[in-house]
Each structure stands twice: as structure tokens, then as C-alpha cells.
PDB file of C-alpha atoms in Angstrom:
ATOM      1  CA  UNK A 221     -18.569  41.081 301.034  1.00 45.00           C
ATOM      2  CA  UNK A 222     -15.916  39.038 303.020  1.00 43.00           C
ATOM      3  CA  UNK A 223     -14.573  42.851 304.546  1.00 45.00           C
ATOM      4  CA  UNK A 224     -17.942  43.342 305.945  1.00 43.00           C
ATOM      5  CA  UNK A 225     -18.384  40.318 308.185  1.00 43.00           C
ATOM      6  CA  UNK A 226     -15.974  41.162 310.756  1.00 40.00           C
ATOM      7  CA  UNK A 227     -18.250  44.648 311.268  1.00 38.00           C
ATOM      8  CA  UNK A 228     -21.342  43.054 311.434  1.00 37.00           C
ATOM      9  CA  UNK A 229     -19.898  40.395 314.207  1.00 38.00           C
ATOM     10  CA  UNK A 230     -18.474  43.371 316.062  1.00 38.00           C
ATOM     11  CA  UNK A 231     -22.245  44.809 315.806  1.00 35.00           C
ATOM     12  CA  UNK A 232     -23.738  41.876 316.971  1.00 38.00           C
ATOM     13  CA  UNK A 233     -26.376  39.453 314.845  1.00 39.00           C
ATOM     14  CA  UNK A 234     -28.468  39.465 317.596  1.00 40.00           C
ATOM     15  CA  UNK A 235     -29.569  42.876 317.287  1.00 49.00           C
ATOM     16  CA  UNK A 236     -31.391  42.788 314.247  1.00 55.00           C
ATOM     17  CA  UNK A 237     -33.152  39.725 315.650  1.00 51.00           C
ATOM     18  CA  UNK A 238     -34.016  41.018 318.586  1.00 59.00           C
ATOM     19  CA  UNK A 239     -35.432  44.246 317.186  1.00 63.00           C
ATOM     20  CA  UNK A 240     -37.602  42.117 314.779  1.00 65.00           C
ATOM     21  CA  UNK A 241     -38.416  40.063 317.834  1.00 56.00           C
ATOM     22  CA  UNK A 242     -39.582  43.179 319.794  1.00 57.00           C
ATOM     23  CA  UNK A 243     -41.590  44.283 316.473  1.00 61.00           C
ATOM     24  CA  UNK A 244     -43.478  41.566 316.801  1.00 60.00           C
ATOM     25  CA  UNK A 245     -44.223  41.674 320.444  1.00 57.00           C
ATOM     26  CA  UNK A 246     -45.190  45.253 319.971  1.00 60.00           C
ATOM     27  CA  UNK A 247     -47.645  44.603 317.686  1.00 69.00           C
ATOM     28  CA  UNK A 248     -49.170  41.975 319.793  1.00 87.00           C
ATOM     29  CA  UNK A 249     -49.528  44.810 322.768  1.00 88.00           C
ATOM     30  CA  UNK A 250     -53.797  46.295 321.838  1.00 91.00           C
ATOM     31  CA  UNK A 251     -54.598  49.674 322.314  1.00 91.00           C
ATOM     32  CA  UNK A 252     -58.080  49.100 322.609  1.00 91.00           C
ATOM     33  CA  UNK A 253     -57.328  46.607 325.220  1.00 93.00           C
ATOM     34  CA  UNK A 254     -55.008  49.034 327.081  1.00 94.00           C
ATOM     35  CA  UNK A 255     -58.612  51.075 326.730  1.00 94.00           C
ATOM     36  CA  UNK A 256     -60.939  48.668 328.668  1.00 94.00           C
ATOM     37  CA  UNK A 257     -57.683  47.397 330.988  1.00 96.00           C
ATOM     38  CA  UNK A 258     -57.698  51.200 332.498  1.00 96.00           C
ATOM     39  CA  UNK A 259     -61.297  51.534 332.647  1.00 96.00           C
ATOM     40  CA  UNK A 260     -61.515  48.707 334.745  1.00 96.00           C
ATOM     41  CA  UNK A 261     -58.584  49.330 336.790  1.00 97.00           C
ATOM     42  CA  UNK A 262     -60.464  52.855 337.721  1.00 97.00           C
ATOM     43  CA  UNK A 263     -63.710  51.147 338.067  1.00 96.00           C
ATOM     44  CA  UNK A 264     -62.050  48.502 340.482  1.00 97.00           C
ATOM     45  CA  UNK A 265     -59.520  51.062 342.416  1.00 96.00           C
ATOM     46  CA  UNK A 266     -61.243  54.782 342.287  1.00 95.00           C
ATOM     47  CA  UNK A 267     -60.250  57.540 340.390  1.00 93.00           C
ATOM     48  CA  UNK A 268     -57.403  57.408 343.288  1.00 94.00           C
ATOM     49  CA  UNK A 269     -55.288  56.033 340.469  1.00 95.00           C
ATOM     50  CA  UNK A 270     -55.755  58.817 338.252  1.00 95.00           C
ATOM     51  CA  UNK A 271     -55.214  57.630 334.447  1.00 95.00           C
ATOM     52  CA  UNK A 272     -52.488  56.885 332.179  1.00 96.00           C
ATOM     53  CA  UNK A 273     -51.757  59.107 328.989  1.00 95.00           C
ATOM     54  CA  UNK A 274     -52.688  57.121 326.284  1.00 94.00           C
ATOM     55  CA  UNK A 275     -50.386  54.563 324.199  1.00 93.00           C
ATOM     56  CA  UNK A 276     -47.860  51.940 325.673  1.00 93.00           C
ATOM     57  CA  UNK A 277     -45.384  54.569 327.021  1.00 95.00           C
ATOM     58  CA  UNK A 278     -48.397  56.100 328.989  1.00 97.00           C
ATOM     59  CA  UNK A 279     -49.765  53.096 330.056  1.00 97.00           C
ATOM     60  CA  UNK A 280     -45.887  51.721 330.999  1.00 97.00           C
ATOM     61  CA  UNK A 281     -45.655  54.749 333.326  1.00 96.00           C
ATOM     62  CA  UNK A 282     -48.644  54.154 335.000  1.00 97.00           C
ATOM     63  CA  UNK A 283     -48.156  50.566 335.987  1.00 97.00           C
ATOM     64  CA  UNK A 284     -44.226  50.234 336.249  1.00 96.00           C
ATOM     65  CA  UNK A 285     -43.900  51.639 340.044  1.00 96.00           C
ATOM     66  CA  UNK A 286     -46.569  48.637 341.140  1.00 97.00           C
ATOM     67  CA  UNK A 287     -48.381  50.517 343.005  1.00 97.00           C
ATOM     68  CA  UNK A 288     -51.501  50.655 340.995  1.00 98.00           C
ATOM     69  CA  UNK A 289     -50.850  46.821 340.361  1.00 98.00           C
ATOM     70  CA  UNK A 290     -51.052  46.128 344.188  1.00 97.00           C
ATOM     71  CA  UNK A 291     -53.905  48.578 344.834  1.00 97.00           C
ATOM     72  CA  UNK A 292     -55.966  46.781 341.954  1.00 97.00           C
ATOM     73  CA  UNK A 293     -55.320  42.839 343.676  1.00 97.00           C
ATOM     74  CA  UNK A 294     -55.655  44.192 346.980  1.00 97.00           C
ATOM     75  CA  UNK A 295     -59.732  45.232 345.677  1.00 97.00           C
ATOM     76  CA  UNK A 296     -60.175  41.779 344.883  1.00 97.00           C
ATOM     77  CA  UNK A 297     -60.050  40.594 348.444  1.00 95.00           C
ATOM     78  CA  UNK A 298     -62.783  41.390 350.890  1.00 91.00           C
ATOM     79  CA  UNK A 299     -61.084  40.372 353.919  1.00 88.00           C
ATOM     80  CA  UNK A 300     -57.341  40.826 354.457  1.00 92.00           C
ATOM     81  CA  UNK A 301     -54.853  41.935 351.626  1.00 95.00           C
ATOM     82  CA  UNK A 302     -52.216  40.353 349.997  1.00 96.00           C
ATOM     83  CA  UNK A 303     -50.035  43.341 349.845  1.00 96.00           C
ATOM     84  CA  UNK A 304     -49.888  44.718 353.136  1.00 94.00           C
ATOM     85  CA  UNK A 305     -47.458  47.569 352.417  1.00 93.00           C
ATOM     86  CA  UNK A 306     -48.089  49.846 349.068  1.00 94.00           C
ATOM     87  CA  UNK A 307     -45.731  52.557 348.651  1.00 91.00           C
ATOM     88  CA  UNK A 308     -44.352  54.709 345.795  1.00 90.00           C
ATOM     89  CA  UNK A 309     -40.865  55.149 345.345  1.00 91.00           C
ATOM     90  CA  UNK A 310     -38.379  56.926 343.144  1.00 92.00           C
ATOM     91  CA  UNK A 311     -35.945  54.072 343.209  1.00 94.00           C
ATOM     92  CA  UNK A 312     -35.567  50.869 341.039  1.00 94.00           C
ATOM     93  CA  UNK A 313     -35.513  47.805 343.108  1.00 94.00           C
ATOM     94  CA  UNK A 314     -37.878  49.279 345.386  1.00 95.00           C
ATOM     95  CA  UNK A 315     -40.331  49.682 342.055  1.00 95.00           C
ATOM     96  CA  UNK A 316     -39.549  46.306 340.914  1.00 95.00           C
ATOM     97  CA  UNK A 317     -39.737  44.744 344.284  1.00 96.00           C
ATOM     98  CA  UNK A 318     -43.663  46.358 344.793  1.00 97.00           C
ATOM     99  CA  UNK A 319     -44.335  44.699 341.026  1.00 97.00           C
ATOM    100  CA  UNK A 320     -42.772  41.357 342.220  1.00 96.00           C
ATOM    101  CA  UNK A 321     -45.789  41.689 344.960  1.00 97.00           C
ATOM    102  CA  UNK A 322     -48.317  41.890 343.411  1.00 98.00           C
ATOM    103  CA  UNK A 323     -47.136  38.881 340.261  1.00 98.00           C
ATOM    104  CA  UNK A 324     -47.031  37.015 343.760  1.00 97.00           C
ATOM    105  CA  UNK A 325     -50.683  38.024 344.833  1.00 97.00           C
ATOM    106  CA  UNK A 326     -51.968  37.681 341.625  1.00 97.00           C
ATOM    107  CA  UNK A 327     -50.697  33.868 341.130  1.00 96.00           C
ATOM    108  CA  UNK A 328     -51.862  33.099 344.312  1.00 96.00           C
ATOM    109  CA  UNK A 329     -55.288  34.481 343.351  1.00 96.00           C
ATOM    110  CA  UNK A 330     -55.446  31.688 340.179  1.00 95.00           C
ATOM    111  CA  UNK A 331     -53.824  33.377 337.145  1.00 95.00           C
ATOM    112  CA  UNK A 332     -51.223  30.641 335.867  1.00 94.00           C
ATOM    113  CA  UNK A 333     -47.773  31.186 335.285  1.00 93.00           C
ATOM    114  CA  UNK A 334     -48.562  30.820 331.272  1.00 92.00           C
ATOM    115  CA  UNK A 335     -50.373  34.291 332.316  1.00 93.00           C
ATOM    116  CA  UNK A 336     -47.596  36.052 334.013  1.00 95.00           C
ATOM    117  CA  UNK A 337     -45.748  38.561 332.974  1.00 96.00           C
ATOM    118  CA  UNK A 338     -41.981  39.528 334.236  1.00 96.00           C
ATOM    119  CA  UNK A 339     -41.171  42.386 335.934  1.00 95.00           C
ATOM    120  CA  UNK A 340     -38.446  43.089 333.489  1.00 94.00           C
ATOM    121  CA  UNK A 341     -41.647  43.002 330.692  1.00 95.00           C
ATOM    122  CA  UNK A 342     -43.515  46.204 332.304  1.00 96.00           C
ATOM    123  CA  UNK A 343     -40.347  47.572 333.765  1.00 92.00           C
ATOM    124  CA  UNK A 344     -38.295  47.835 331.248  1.00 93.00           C
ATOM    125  CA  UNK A 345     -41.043  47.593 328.184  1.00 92.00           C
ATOM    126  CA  UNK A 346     -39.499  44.451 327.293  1.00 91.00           C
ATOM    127  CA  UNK A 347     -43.421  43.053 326.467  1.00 93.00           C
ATOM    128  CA  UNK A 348     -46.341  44.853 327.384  1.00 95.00           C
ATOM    129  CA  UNK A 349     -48.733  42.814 325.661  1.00 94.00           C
ATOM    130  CA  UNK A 350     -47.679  40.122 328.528  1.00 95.00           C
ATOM    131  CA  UNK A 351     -48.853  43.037 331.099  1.00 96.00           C
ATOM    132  CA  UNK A 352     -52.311  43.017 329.058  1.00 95.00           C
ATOM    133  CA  UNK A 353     -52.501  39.215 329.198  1.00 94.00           C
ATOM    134  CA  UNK A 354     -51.646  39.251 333.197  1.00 96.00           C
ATOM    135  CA  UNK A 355     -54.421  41.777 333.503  1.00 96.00           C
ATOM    136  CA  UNK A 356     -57.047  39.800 331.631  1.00 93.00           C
ATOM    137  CA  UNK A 357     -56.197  36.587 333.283  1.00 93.00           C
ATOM    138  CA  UNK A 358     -56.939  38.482 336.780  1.00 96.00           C
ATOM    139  CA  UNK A 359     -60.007  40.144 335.264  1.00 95.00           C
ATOM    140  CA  UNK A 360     -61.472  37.092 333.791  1.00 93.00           C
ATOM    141  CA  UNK A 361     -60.524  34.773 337.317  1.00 95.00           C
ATOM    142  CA  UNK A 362     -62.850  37.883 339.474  1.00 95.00           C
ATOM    143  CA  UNK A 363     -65.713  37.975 337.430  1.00 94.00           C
ATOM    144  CA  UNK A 364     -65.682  33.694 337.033  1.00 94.00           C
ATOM    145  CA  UNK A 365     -65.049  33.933 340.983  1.00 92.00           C
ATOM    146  CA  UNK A 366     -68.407  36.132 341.434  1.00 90.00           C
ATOM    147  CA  UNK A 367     -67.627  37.019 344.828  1.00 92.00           C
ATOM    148  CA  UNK A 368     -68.446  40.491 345.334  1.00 92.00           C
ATOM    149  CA  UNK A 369     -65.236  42.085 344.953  1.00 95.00           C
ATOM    150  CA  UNK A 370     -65.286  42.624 340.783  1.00 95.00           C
ATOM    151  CA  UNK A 371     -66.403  46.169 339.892  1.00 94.00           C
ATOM    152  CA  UNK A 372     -67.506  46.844 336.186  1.00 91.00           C
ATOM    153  CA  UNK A 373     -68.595  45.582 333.355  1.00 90.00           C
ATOM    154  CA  UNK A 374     -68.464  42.045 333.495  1.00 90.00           C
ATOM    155  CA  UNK A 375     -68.659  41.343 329.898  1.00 90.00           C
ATOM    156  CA  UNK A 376     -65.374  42.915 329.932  1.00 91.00           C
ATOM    157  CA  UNK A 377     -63.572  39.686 330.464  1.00 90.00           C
ATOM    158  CA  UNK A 378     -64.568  36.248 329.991  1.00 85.00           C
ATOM    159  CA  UNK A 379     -65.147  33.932 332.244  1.00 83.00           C
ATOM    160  CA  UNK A 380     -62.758  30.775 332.552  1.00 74.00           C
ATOM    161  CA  UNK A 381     -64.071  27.673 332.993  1.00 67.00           C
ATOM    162  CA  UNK A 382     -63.754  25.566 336.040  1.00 52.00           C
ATOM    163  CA  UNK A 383     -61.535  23.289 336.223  1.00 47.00           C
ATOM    164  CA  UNK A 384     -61.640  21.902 339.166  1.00 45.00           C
ATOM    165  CA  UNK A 385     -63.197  18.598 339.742  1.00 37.00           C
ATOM    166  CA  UNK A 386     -64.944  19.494 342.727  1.00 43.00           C
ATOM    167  CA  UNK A 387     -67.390  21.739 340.737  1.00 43.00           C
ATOM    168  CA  UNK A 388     -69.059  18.453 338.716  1.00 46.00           C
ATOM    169  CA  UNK A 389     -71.789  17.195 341.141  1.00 49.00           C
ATOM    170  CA  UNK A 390     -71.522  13.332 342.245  1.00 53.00           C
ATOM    171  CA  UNK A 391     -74.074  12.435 339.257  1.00 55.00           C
ATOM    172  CA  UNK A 392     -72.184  14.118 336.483  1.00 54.00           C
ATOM    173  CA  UNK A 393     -69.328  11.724 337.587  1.00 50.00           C
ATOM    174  CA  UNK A 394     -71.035   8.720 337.483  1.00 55.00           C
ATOM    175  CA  UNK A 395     -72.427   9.764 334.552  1.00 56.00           C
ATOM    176  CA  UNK A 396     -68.908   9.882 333.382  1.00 54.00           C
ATOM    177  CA  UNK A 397     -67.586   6.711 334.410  1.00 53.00           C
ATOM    178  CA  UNK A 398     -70.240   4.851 332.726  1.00 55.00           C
ATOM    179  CA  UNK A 399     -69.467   6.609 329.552  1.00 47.00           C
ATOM    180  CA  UNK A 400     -65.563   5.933 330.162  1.00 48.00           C
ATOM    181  CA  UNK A 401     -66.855   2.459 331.119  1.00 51.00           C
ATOM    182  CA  UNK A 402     -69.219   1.982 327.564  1.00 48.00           C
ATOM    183  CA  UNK A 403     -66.199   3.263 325.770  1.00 50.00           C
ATOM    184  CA  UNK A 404     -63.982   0.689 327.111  1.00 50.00           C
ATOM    185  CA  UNK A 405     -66.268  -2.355 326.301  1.00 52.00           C
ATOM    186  CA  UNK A 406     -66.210  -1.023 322.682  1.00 46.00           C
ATOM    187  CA  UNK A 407     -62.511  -0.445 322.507  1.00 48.00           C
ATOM    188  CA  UNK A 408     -62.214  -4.107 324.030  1.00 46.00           C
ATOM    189  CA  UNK A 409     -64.714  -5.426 321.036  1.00 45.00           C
ATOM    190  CA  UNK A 410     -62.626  -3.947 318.946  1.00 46.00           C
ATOM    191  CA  UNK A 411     -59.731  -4.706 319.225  1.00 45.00           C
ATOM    192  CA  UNK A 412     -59.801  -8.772 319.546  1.00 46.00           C
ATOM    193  CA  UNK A 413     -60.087  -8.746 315.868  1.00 44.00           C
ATOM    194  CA  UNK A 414     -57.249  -6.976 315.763  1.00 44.00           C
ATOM    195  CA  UNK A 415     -55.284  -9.458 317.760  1.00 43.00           C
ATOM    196  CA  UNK A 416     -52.898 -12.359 316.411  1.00 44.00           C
ATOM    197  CA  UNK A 417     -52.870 -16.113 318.460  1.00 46.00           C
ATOM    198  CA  UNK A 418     -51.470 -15.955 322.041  1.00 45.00           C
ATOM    199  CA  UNK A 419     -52.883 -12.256 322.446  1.00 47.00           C
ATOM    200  CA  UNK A 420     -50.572 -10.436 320.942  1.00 49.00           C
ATOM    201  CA  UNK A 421     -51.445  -7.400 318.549  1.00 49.00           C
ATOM    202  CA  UNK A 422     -50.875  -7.882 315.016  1.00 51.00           C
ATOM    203  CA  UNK A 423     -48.027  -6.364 313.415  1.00 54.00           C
ATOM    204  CA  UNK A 424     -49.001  -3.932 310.641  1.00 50.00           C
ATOM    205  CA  UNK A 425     -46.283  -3.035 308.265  1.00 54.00           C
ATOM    206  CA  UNK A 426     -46.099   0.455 306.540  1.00 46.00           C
TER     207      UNK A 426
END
């Protein structure tokens, strides 16, 4: 056994890991998602953007040059575009520089950076099932957002819920505060029993 350690360091022990690693990313990537992903994308862009063969290679292809990418976040803006400039090219960093656009656009437009994929994911295959997840995040942020520019089926993606304080009205916050408030007054009942002379908390021992 000891003569066949110095092959497997020459191999490398991170390739078997990293193959298992990719085996489980690939099964993570959904075909039937990749299904309703291109049906939207053509719904949102025109058949323009013709259609991917089917499967991950297929849909790879399809997305990898970023053109379809940009042309799909440039529909969700009714006045001007993120991506001013959307051109297919033959050569790599021009590719991965048009994909870079459009992970740009599309955090600007709300999805998170939990969402995003990296270029190296489409470009190189690396995770495709973080391409899905990008795509979702972007579908699910138009139809929440309701503003005209989502075409489909809107029960397609779900919509997120809103975050942002501004979207409680002035009564749900004082509605809030006064059960923050009632919640306090209980805590402070509470706890006095719980407190030893001179206000200090009592020391429980495990």
C-alpha cells in the first residue's frame, strides 16, 4: 500500500474530491427548470433568441456568450438599458466581459449576491444550477416588481417578499411598537424574579 501513495500524491487528492464535488452540483442543475427558464427567456426577449438544444450543454451554449443574458435584463427596463452595447463575439474575454454585464445589471436590478452566479460557473460549466438560481432570482424580483416589463406566466416564479420597510404603512408600525413595547413590560415582569439583591441576575449553575 505504502508504494502507492507517492502515485496518488503525484495524481492529486483533490481530483477525486472535486469530481464528487461537481457530481453533486450537477445534480442540483433541473432540467425541468432549464424548461420553464427558456420559455420565459423567449417569452421575455422574442423568438430573436432562438432556443437552446436541450440538456445543460445546450442550455450552456446558449447563455455563455451573454448576449441572451443582456438582451433578457435589458426587457426588464422600460426606459433606458443597463447594457448599452450587446454584441456577439467569437473570443473569450470579450464573452466573459458581456456576462460580467449583465451579473452587474442584474444586481443592480435586486437579485442578491447569495443569487449570483460567476462567470466562470456558466462559462466554463463550473455550476449551472447557480445560472438557474440567478435566473429565478431575476424572474421572481420582475413579477414581485409588477411594473409592466415581465412577460409570461407569472406563476412561473414566486414572488419575494418585501423587505423594505417603507412598504409597512405608518399604522402597521405603530402597531408594531406597541407589540415590541407589551413584550418588553412582560420580559421586565419577568425577569425581577429572576434577579438576586443589588440587581444583579442570579447565577444559575449547570
Amino acid at each position: 500500500m505504502a508504494q502507492q501513495n507517492p502515485g496518488m500524491a503525484n495524481k492529486g487528492p483533490s481530483y477525486g474530491l472535486s469530481r464528487e464535488v461537481q457530481g453533486k452540483i450537477d445534480r442540483k442543475y433541473d432540467p425541468e427548470l432549464e424548461e420553464r427558464l427558456v420559455q420565459w427567456i423567449v417569452a421575455q426577449c422574442g423568438a430573436g433568441v432562438g432556443r437552446p438544444e436541450p440538456g445543460k450543454l445546450g442550455f450552456q451554449t446558449w447563455l455563455k456568450d451573454g448576449c441572451v443574458l443582456s438582451e433578457l435584463i435589458n426587457t426588464l427596463h422600460n426606459g433606458e438599458k443597463p447594457i448599452k452595447k450587446i454584441q456577439s463575439s467569437g473570443m473569450a474575454f470579450k464573452q466573459m466581459e458581456q456576462v460580467s454585464q449583465f451579473l452587474n445589471a442584474a444586481e443592480a436590478y435586486g437579485v442578491t449576491k447569495t443569487d449570483m452566479f460567476q462567470t466562470v460557473d456558466l462559462w466554463e460549466g463550473k455550476d449551472l444550477a447557480a445560472v438557474q438560481r440567478t435566473l429565478v432570482a431575476l424572474g421572481s424580483i420582475a413579477v414581485t416588481k409588477n411594473d409592466g416589463t415581465y412577460s409570461g406566466d407569472p406563476n412561473w416564479f414566486f414572488k419575494k417578499a418585501q423587505e423594505n420597510r417603507r412598504d409597512f404603512s405608518d399604522d402597521q408600525m405603530k402597531e408594531g411598537k406597541n407589540v415590541i413595547g407589551l413584550q418588553m413590560g412582560s420580559n421586565k415582569g419577568a425577569t425581577q424574579s429572576g434577579m438576586t439583591g443589588y440587581g444583579r441576575p442570579r447565577q444559575i449553575m449547570s
